[in-house]
Every structure is written in C-alpha cells, then in structure tokens.
Amino acid sequence: MITNSFGSDVLTSRALDIAATRIFAGIVDGVVLTDENRRIIYTNKATDQMFGYGEDGLIGLSTSTLYEDSNEFAVQGAKRFNPDGPAEHKTYITRYKRKDGTVFDGETTGGPIHEPDTGRVLYLGIVRDVTTRLSAESVLNELHRVTSDRSLDFEARRREILRLGCRHFGLPIGIVSNIDGDRYEVVDAIHPEDAIPAGATFALGETYCCHTLAADEPTGFHHAGRSEIRDHPCYQGFQLESYLGSPITVDGELYGTLNFSSPAPTRPFNRQDLELIGLFAQWLGHELAREADLQALQAAQLLLRRAATTDELTGLANRRLLGDRLQAERQRMNRYDGTFAVALVDFDHFKKLNDHYGHAAGDAALVEFAAIAKKLLRAVDTAGRWGGEEFLILLPNTALEGALTIAQRVANRVHANPLEVGGERIELSVSIGVAISDGNESVEAVIARADAALYNAKADGRNCVRYLSSDDTGNRTDKKEQRGQTTSP
Ligand SMILES: Nc1nc2c(ncn2[C@@H]2O[C@H](COP(=O)(O)OP(=O)(O)OP(=O)(O)O)[C@@H](O)[C@H]2O)c(=O)[nH]1
C-alpha cells in the first residue's frame, strides 16, 4: 500500500494499490495517476525523474503543472481526462514542462479508469520522453530531404549535412575529412569563425579522429578533459571538450571522417547519436562512391567520344570528325556568305619509305606531320587524317591567298624536317592540292577539286602546292591535263 499526504480513502484504493506496487513501480515509462479532479495521487520513480520533482514531489499537484501550454490541460481534459472519456486509451504526443522549466515531448497514453468496486473515476497517464526520438525522426526527414534534393550538387548537399549535424548534435564545428596514411585533410568544414579552411592538413595521430579510426565505428567524447583522451595530443592541441565522429568508407575503403565538435562539454552521447552520425557518414560514403562512378563514366565517355572522332596514330581529327566539321563549315558559310578552303596533303613516295625503312618509319612520318600541322595551324582550323598517308586541312573563313600561304608553309616545314631512323636522316615531302569553296557547291565537290589539284601537284613533280578553281574543274575533262596555280615556296 502507498502512503502519502492525500486522503486515506485514496491511498487504500485497491486499483492504486495494485497498480503502484505490482505494475507501475519498476517500469521505465512515467506513470501518473490522478483523482477525479486531476490531482496527482501517484507517480512512479520514472515520472519523478522525468519531471525533475524528486520522490513524491508531484503528489497533490494538479496535472496542469505538467503541461508547457496551460490550454493543453483543458484540451486533454475535454478529450480524455473526464468521466466520459474513451475507455480505450489512445497514444498522443504533447509537450511537458519539467520543474526547472525545460520542456520535453512526451508520448502519452492515458484516460479514465473506473474503479469496479466504488464506480469512482481516476485518471491514468503513462508518459515516455520522446524528445530525442522525435528530434532523430526530424533529422532523418531532413537528411532525406537534403539527400534527395537533386537541385543541389554534391558539395551543396555535403554542406547541408554538416549544417544538419551541427544543429542536431548541438556542436558548432562540423568537418568532412579525407585521410591518406597519417595525413588528415579538411575537405569541407563549418566553423563559427570560419577558422578551418578546406585544404588544411593535420597529422592524423594528433586529431580526435584517430580514436574514431582506431575504434572503426562512430565514437564520441562528451567531456574530453574528463575522459581517457585528456592526455592525448588531440586534446592538448585542440582543447575541444566534445567530439563526435564517424569513419566514412567508400566501396569498403576508408575515405576519411565526418566529425562534429565543440570547445564546450555537452550531454553524454547516446546510442541514437552514434547511429545518426554513422548514417550521415554512410550517406556521404555512398555519394562519394557515386561521384567517383560518375567521374569514371564521364572519363570513359570522353575517351569514347575522342576515340570516335580522333585518329589513333596521330591524334588528329579522323575522317568522321572532318566530315562533320566540313558540313558545319559549309552551313555556316551559307549563313555568313564567307569562304572556306580545303587542302589535301599527301606524302610523296610513301610506299618507298615504308618499304625501305619499315612501316614504323612511315608511322613516325605521319606523327611528325601531325605535330607540324598542330604547330602551324590556327585554333579554328582542323587538320585530320583523311585516309592512309593523306591528310585534309580545313581552313574556315579563308580565301585563296591565305590558303596557299598556309599550304606552302606546311609543305616547306615537312621538307625541312627530315625523319631520323637509325641515325639516318630521311628527307620527306608532301604534295598539296588546294580548293576554295565557291559558296554554292557541296562539300564533296570542293574536296574533289582539292583532290584534282593534288593530282596535279603529284604530276608536277611532287613537293609542291597546286590550286584548282571551280572554273578549272568545270572545264576539266582529264585530271592529268589540269594544271593549277603554283605558289612560290
Ligand atoms: N606506315 C604507314 N603506311 C601507310 C599508312 N597508311 C597507308 N600507308 C601506306 O602508304 C603508301 C601509299 O602509297 P601510294 O598510294 O603508292 O603513294 P606513294 O608511295 O606515297 O606515292 P605518291 O603518292 O605517288 O607519291 C602505301 O604503301 C600504304 O600502305 C599508315 O598508317 N602507316
């Protein structure tokens, strides 16, 4: 039987007696029993601790004392704590006030109890402090919102995670680090005075995170100066009293840590805190892995795109890219009424070079040509491999004089750069055919004319540049008889 300063009729009440002694005394949730006027006649130990009143400190008080908002007392009275309230007690969450004025969210189940013997009504409330659970739920919702917000890029989301962690754990400093051997590098950090720049490095052994890595799981110190790390260099160096950190792994490999800290001590970290920071770190790890995959994919795509448009041997544009550029240039020229030039370049006696010095020597000559073309041409020009030992140079916005000058420069440079094979210097030369688009004709027609001019250059003894105008082509019946204009070397 329970004794208190409330009337003996209540104290001897059988329901209270049984409830208090046999059922409620030892349970972890707070139990509050009131009389019909909602005055407290019984609280268990958990209630006394939860509300901070000490043993029996609440006895005799109205339950209105317990609510943060006095209206809530009336609201709950009308809803359930009245003689006609529902017999089946429903669970609800309301905000309670402790003796010291601080508040907490209490998940409550309660309502009337009718004593079978006397017909008297008592009210029962069972309260569980769910502040940390609710806060964890809200932080999880927030984490979900941040991580699924595709309008934010990875860096922005990482920052949001840091902000969220600082707010939730009540620790003002948040860091994502990358760890390589003994090198601890700050990747991103939140600090009230912006005192930790990204890129700052520390010796891992002197950081709090070395403890997290040693434990290989989320770790916290809520009052470092009174903990086992008080003599460790991390505490000596940084003087942070509270620290909560988790390793970040990417595809099973250690990447670094996520950690939050404060110069002030804080409440002891609980299992939920450790689970939450572990979850944050896990998300960062997944995102980092996704970023790495994305980058690898982009690099592969770039390689593929390059492979699809680049000649493997020389690194110049391949025939496909040249075709695209030529068509684009023709269309552009239609719009702006300009001209473009095409020069077809063909090595002289290339077969002999191959036959005499080997295929590798021939390849080296082609590579050498690519280097010359890259050096001599403007950024807007495109030199590409047209096939075999033949190259095409597309010169946008270029009239005859400019085209011939460039072509001659290329021919001269090739001739002036003998190939060195096994200590022997082999003289090289190219023949070049030039054509200027007349603005109406197809790309194929311009190339055919450049090809005819090239044929002429070969026929004229090679190592020279020839040009064919569209008029020349119109009159031509036999390519061999065509002779274009010769430029001076
Ligand atoms: N090394 C090497 N040789 C190639 C490549 N592509 C084509 N060739 C060779 O280039 C040679 C071209 O020979 P031809 O068309 O007879 O022309 P040429 O010997 O240069 O004679 P002219 O053009 O009349 O001066 C052939 O032997 C081809 O095998 C290549 O990528 N590398």
mmCIF file of C-alpha atoms in Angstrom, residues 129-373:
data_model
loop_
_atom_site.group_PDB
_atom_site.id
_atom_site.type_symbol
_atom_site.label_atom_id
_atom_site.label_comp_id
_atom_site.label_asym_id
_atom_site.label_seq_id
_atom_site.Cartn_x
_atom_site.Cartn_y
_atom_site.Cartn_z
ATOM 1 C CA ASP A 129 10.143 11.164 -23.116
ATOM 2 C CA VAL A 130 10.474 11.005 -26.910
ATOM 3 C CA THR A 131 12.324 14.278 -27.448
ATOM 4 C CA THR A 132 15.444 12.590 -28.782
ATOM 5 C CA ARG A 133 13.384 10.152 -30.855
ATOM 6 C CA LEU A 134 11.354 12.985 -32.383
ATOM 7 C CA SER A 135 14.458 15.028 -32.977
ATOM 8 C CA ALA A 136 16.094 11.996 -34.603
ATOM 9 C CA GLU A 137 12.982 11.491 -36.726
ATOM 10 C CA SER A 138 13.010 15.097 -37.788
ATOM 11 C CA VAL A 139 16.733 14.980 -38.570
ATOM 12 C CA LEU A 140 16.161 11.819 -40.596
ATOM 13 C CA ASN A 141 13.385 13.551 -42.524
ATOM 14 C CA GLU A 142 15.703 16.475 -43.056
ATOM 15 C CA LEU A 143 18.512 14.139 -44.149
ATOM 16 C CA HIS A 144 16.135 12.546 -46.622
ATOM 17 C CA ARG A 145 15.086 15.963 -47.923
ATOM 18 C CA VAL A 146 18.694 17.091 -48.371
ATOM 19 C CA THR A 147 19.953 13.886 -49.911
ATOM 20 C CA SER A 148 17.116 13.640 -52.392
ATOM 21 C CA ASP A 149 17.233 17.282 -53.426
ATOM 22 C CA ARG A 150 18.553 16.982 -56.963
ATOM 23 C CA SER A 151 18.681 20.747 -57.367
ATOM 24 C CA LEU A 152 21.714 20.713 -55.055
ATOM 25 C CA ASP A 153 25.025 19.397 -56.289
ATOM 26 C CA PHE A 154 27.099 17.034 -54.172
ATOM 27 C CA GLU A 155 29.101 19.797 -52.490
ATOM 28 C CA ALA A 156 25.961 21.704 -51.519
ATOM 29 C CA ARG A 157 24.401 18.542 -50.108
ATOM 30 C CA ARG A 158 27.563 17.728 -48.165
ATOM 31 C CA ARG A 159 27.418 21.215 -46.663
ATOM 32 C CA GLU A 160 23.763 20.735 -45.717
ATOM 33 C CA ILE A 161 24.705 17.512 -43.958
ATOM 34 C CA LEU A 162 27.335 19.383 -41.968
ATOM 35 C CA ARG A 163 24.814 22.070 -41.034
ATOM 36 C CA LEU A 164 22.237 19.488 -40.078
ATOM 37 C CA GLY A 165 24.704 17.623 -37.878
ATOM 38 C CA CYS A 166 25.893 20.803 -36.133
ATOM 39 C CA ARG A 167 22.290 21.735 -35.391
ATOM 40 C CA HIS A 168 21.138 18.308 -34.318
ATOM 41 C CA PHE A 169 24.076 17.421 -32.105
ATOM 42 C CA GLY A 170 24.376 20.969 -30.794
ATOM 43 C CA LEU A 171 28.052 21.103 -31.784
ATOM 44 C CA PRO A 172 29.189 24.214 -33.698
ATOM 45 C CA ILE A 173 32.094 22.684 -35.657
ATOM 46 C CA GLY A 174 31.492 20.176 -38.455
ATOM 47 C CA ILE A 175 34.188 18.659 -40.670
ATOM 48 C CA VAL A 176 34.413 16.203 -43.538
ATOM 49 C CA SER A 177 37.978 14.959 -43.746
ATOM 50 C CA ASN A 178 39.947 12.877 -46.184
ATOM 51 C CA ILE A 179 42.575 10.637 -44.670
ATOM 52 C CA ASP A 180 45.580 9.300 -46.509
ATOM 53 C CA GLY A 181 48.034 7.448 -44.307
ATOM 54 C CA ASP A 182 48.860 9.847 -41.493
ATOM 55 C CA ARG A 183 47.617 12.843 -43.439
ATOM 56 C CA TYR A 184 44.306 14.321 -42.314
ATOM 57 C CA GLU A 185 42.971 16.869 -44.808
ATOM 58 C CA VAL A 186 39.905 19.040 -44.307
ATOM 59 C CA VAL A 187 37.622 18.634 -47.314
ATOM 60 C CA ASP A 188 34.836 20.858 -46.035
ATOM 61 C CA ALA A 189 34.231 22.475 -42.683
ATOM 62 C CA ILE A 190 31.728 24.564 -40.808
ATOM 63 C CA HIS A 191 33.179 26.688 -38.040
ATOM 64 C CA PRO A 192 31.584 29.670 -36.271
ATOM 65 C CA GLU A 193 34.594 31.855 -37.153
ATOM 66 C CA ASP A 194 35.421 30.072 -40.409
ATOM 67 C CA ALA A 195 38.702 29.118 -38.767
ATOM 68 C CA ILE A 196 39.110 25.787 -40.559
ATOM 69 C CA PRO A 197 39.699 26.231 -44.280
ATOM 70 C CA ALA A 198 39.207 23.396 -46.750
ATOM 71 C CA GLY A 199 42.622 22.006 -47.640
ATOM 72 C CA ALA A 200 44.059 22.435 -44.120
ATOM 73 C CA THR A 201 46.081 19.382 -43.135
ATOM 74 C CA PHE A 202 46.965 17.793 -39.809
ATOM 75 C CA ALA A 203 48.846 14.734 -38.635
ATOM 76 C CA LEU A 204 46.133 12.115 -38.132
ATOM 77 C CA GLY A 205 47.699 10.963 -34.853
ATOM 78 C CA GLU A 206 47.114 14.401 -33.378
ATOM 79 C CA THR A 207 43.421 14.548 -34.232
ATOM 80 C CA TYR A 208 40.387 13.268 -32.344
ATOM 81 C CA CYS A 209 39.567 11.228 -35.442
ATOM 82 C CA CYS A 210 42.427 8.824 -34.797
ATOM 83 C CA HIS A 211 40.287 7.455 -31.944
ATOM 84 C CA THR A 212 37.343 7.030 -34.276
ATOM 85 C CA LEU A 213 39.504 5.190 -36.771
ATOM 86 C CA ALA A 214 41.025 3.019 -34.059
ATOM 87 C CA ALA A 215 37.513 2.073 -32.944
ATOM 88 C CA ASP A 216 36.435 1.708 -36.575
ATOM 89 C CA GLU A 217 32.963 2.966 -35.671
ATOM 90 C CA PRO A 218 31.226 6.131 -34.550
ATOM 91 C CA THR A 219 32.855 7.445 -31.405
ATOM 92 C CA GLY A 220 32.100 10.301 -29.062
ATOM 93 C CA PHE A 221 33.650 12.177 -26.151
ATOM 94 C CA HIS A 222 31.218 14.499 -24.445
ATOM 95 C CA HIS A 223 33.738 15.866 -21.970
ATOM 96 C CA ALA A 224 37.205 15.090 -23.292
ATOM 97 C CA GLY A 225 39.024 16.744 -20.382
ATOM 98 C CA ARG A 226 37.482 14.183 -18.083
ATOM 99 C CA SER A 227 37.883 11.256 -20.408
ATOM 100 C CA GLU A 228 40.630 8.803 -21.221
ATOM 101 C CA ILE A 229 41.913 11.086 -24.018
ATOM 102 C CA ARG A 230 42.681 14.051 -21.767
ATOM 103 C CA ASP A 231 46.433 13.400 -22.101
ATOM 104 C CA HIS A 232 46.285 12.689 -25.835
ATOM 105 C CA PRO A 233 47.830 15.221 -28.254
ATOM 106 C CA CYS A 234 44.401 15.854 -29.792
ATOM 107 C CA TYR A 235 43.035 17.268 -26.545
ATOM 108 C CA GLN A 236 46.297 19.001 -25.732
ATOM 109 C CA GLY A 237 46.361 20.589 -29.187
ATOM 110 C CA PHE A 238 42.741 21.477 -29.898
ATOM 111 C CA GLN A 239 41.163 21.686 -26.432
ATOM 112 C CA LEU A 240 37.817 20.549 -27.768
ATOM 113 C CA GLU A 241 35.711 19.137 -24.957
ATOM 114 C CA SER A 242 33.109 17.422 -27.081
ATOM 115 C CA TYR A 243 33.674 15.415 -30.208
ATOM 116 C CA LEU A 244 31.502 13.028 -32.191
ATOM 117 C CA GLY A 245 32.981 11.348 -35.256
ATOM 118 C CA SER A 246 32.373 8.535 -37.691
ATOM 119 C CA PRO A 247 34.593 6.937 -40.326
ATOM 120 C CA ILE A 248 33.494 7.424 -43.941
ATOM 121 C CA THR A 249 34.148 4.487 -46.210
ATOM 122 C CA VAL A 250 33.809 4.422 -49.964
ATOM 123 C CA ASP A 251 33.369 0.993 -51.509
ATOM 124 C CA GLY A 252 34.759 -0.597 -48.359
ATOM 125 C CA GLU A 253 37.886 1.593 -48.318
ATOM 126 C CA LEU A 254 38.489 4.272 -45.707
ATOM 127 C CA TYR A 255 37.914 7.733 -47.170
ATOM 128 C CA GLY A 256 38.052 9.904 -44.058
ATOM 129 C CA THR A 257 35.748 11.039 -41.296
ATOM 130 C CA LEU A 258 32.677 13.080 -40.585
ATOM 131 C CA ASN A 259 33.001 14.795 -37.237
ATOM 132 C CA PHE A 260 31.342 17.407 -35.084
ATOM 133 C CA SER A 261 32.917 19.102 -32.084
ATOM 134 C CA SER A 262 32.769 21.948 -29.641
ATOM 135 C CA PRO A 263 35.118 23.658 -27.184
ATOM 136 C CA ALA A 264 32.379 23.124 -24.563
ATOM 137 C CA PRO A 265 31.394 19.829 -22.978
ATOM 138 C CA THR A 266 27.972 18.521 -23.838
ATOM 139 C CA ARG A 267 25.463 15.918 -22.671
ATOM 140 C CA PRO A 268 26.662 12.319 -22.942
ATOM 141 C CA PHE A 269 26.175 10.921 -26.429
ATOM 142 C CA ASN A 270 23.657 8.116 -26.641
ATOM 143 C CA ARG A 271 23.260 5.179 -28.997
ATOM 144 C CA GLN A 272 20.968 7.219 -31.221
ATOM 145 C CA ASP A 273 23.620 9.924 -31.686
ATOM 146 C CA LEU A 274 26.172 7.325 -32.723
ATOM 147 C CA GLU A 275 23.700 5.680 -35.073
ATOM 148 C CA LEU A 276 22.774 9.013 -36.618
ATOM 149 C CA ILE A 277 26.311 10.186 -37.309
ATOM 150 C CA GLY A 278 27.015 6.711 -38.694
ATOM 151 C CA LEU A 279 24.076 7.174 -41.034
ATOM 152 C CA PHE A 280 25.266 10.623 -42.137
ATOM 153 C CA ALA A 281 28.729 9.196 -42.827
ATOM 154 C CA GLN A 282 27.236 6.266 -44.696
ATOM 155 C CA TRP A 283 25.298 8.596 -46.941
ATOM 156 C CA LEU A 284 28.439 10.632 -47.622
ATOM 157 C CA GLY A 285 30.288 7.419 -48.476
ATOM 158 C CA HIS A 286 27.586 6.390 -50.954
ATOM 159 C CA GLU A 287 27.540 9.827 -52.507
ATOM 160 C CA LEU A 288 31.332 9.843 -52.829
ATOM 161 C CA ALA A 289 31.220 6.437 -54.480
ATOM 162 C CA ARG A 290 28.519 7.698 -56.828
ATOM 163 C CA GLU A 291 30.624 10.773 -57.627
ATOM 164 C CA ALA A 292 33.636 8.573 -58.368
ATOM 165 C CA ASP A 293 31.494 6.324 -60.599
ATOM 166 C CA LEU A 294 30.120 9.374 -62.350
ATOM 167 C CA GLN A 295 33.580 10.761 -62.954
ATOM 168 C CA ALA A 296 34.822 7.415 -64.244
ATOM 169 C CA LEU A 297 31.795 7.263 -66.530
ATOM 170 C CA GLN A 298 32.407 10.775 -67.796
ATOM 171 C CA ALA A 299 36.071 9.974 -68.394
ATOM 172 C CA ALA A 300 35.067 6.817 -70.277
ATOM 173 C CA GLN A 301 32.552 8.785 -72.317
ATOM 174 C CA LEU A 302 35.205 11.359 -73.107
ATOM 175 C CA LEU A 303 37.573 8.601 -74.206
ATOM 176 C CA LEU A 304 34.863 7.054 -76.330
ATOM 177 C CA ARG A 305 33.953 10.388 -77.858
ATOM 178 C CA ARG A 306 37.608 11.016 -78.523
ATOM 179 C CA ALA A 307 38.064 7.553 -79.977
ATOM 180 C CA ALA A 308 35.066 8.151 -82.218
ATOM 181 C CA THR A 309 36.470 11.409 -83.537
ATOM 182 C CA THR A 310 40.232 11.062 -83.296
ATOM 183 C CA ASP A 311 42.773 9.249 -85.377
ATOM 184 C CA GLU A 312 44.543 6.854 -83.058
ATOM 185 C CA LEU A 313 48.027 7.150 -84.580
ATOM 186 C CA THR A 314 48.325 10.907 -84.993
ATOM 187 C CA GLY A 315 45.775 12.256 -82.506
ATOM 188 C CA LEU A 316 44.357 14.439 -85.280
ATOM 189 C CA ALA A 317 40.673 14.503 -86.224
ATOM 190 C CA ASN A 318 39.547 11.365 -88.005
ATOM 191 C CA ARG A 319 37.647 11.317 -91.280
ATOM 192 C CA ARG A 320 34.312 11.289 -89.461
ATOM 193 C CA LEU A 321 35.030 14.436 -87.463
ATOM 194 C CA LEU A 322 36.469 16.097 -90.555
ATOM 195 C CA GLY A 323 33.221 15.301 -92.397
ATOM 196 C CA ASP A 324 31.167 16.867 -89.607
ATOM 197 C CA ARG A 325 33.346 19.971 -89.482
ATOM 198 C CA LEU A 326 33.224 20.355 -93.254
ATOM 199 C CA GLN A 327 29.414 20.160 -93.302
ATOM 200 C CA ALA A 328 29.164 22.575 -90.364
ATOM 201 C CA GLU A 329 31.508 24.975 -92.093
ATOM 202 C CA ARG A 330 29.549 24.839 -95.309
ATOM 203 C CA GLN A 331 26.317 25.638 -93.466
ATOM 204 C CA ARG A 332 27.938 28.447 -91.517
ATOM 205 C CA MET A 333 29.331 29.845 -94.720
ATOM 206 C CA ASN A 334 25.879 29.789 -96.307
ATOM 207 C CA ARG A 335 24.632 31.953 -93.469
ATOM 208 C CA TYR A 336 27.525 34.409 -93.402
ATOM 209 C CA ASP A 337 28.456 34.439 -97.037
ATOM 210 C CA GLY A 338 32.108 33.592 -96.413
ATOM 211 C CA THR A 339 34.571 31.158 -97.904
ATOM 212 C CA PHE A 340 36.483 28.212 -96.587
ATOM 213 C CA ALA A 341 39.485 26.414 -98.011
ATOM 214 C CA VAL A 342 40.344 22.749 -98.169
ATOM 215 C CA ALA A 343 43.891 21.457 -98.556
ATOM 216 C CA LEU A 344 44.530 17.773 -99.268
ATOM 217 C CA VAL A 345 48.016 16.730 -98.251
ATOM 218 C CA ASP A 346 49.622 13.510 -99.464
ATOM 219 C CA PHE A 347 53.100 12.208 -98.621
ATOM 220 C CA ASP A 348 55.358 11.678 -101.611
ATOM 221 C CA HIS A 349 56.743 8.231 -102.304
ATOM 222 C CA PHE A 350 55.403 6.963 -99.052
ATOM 223 C CA LYS A 351 55.404 3.399 -100.251
ATOM 224 C CA LYS A 352 59.154 3.597 -100.751
ATOM 225 C CA LEU A 353 59.613 4.965 -97.228
ATOM 226 C CA ASN A 354 57.634 2.053 -95.824
ATOM 227 C CA ASP A 355 59.339 -0.492 -97.979
ATOM 228 C CA HIS A 356 62.821 0.788 -97.306
ATOM 229 C CA TYR A 357 62.730 1.806 -93.676
ATOM 230 C CA GLY A 358 59.789 -0.157 -92.412
ATOM 231 C CA HIS A 359 56.200 0.620 -91.521
ATOM 232 C CA ALA A 360 57.237 2.159 -88.178
ATOM 233 C CA ALA A 361 59.241 4.802 -90.047
ATOM 234 C CA GLY A 362 56.167 5.564 -92.164
ATOM 235 C CA ASP A 363 54.103 5.893 -88.988
ATOM 236 C CA ALA A 364 56.695 8.205 -87.472
ATOM 237 C CA ALA A 365 56.463 10.441 -90.550
ATOM 238 C CA LEU A 366 52.674 10.635 -90.137
ATOM 239 C CA VAL A 367 53.034 11.527 -86.463
ATOM 240 C CA GLU A 368 55.614 14.143 -87.356
ATOM 241 C CA PHE A 369 53.204 15.663 -89.849
ATOM 242 C CA ALA A 370 50.538 15.889 -87.111
ATOM 243 C CA ALA A 371 52.948 17.817 -84.881
ATOM 244 C CA ILE A 372 53.757 20.234 -87.715
ATOM 245 C CA ALA A 373 50.082 20.773 -88.545
#
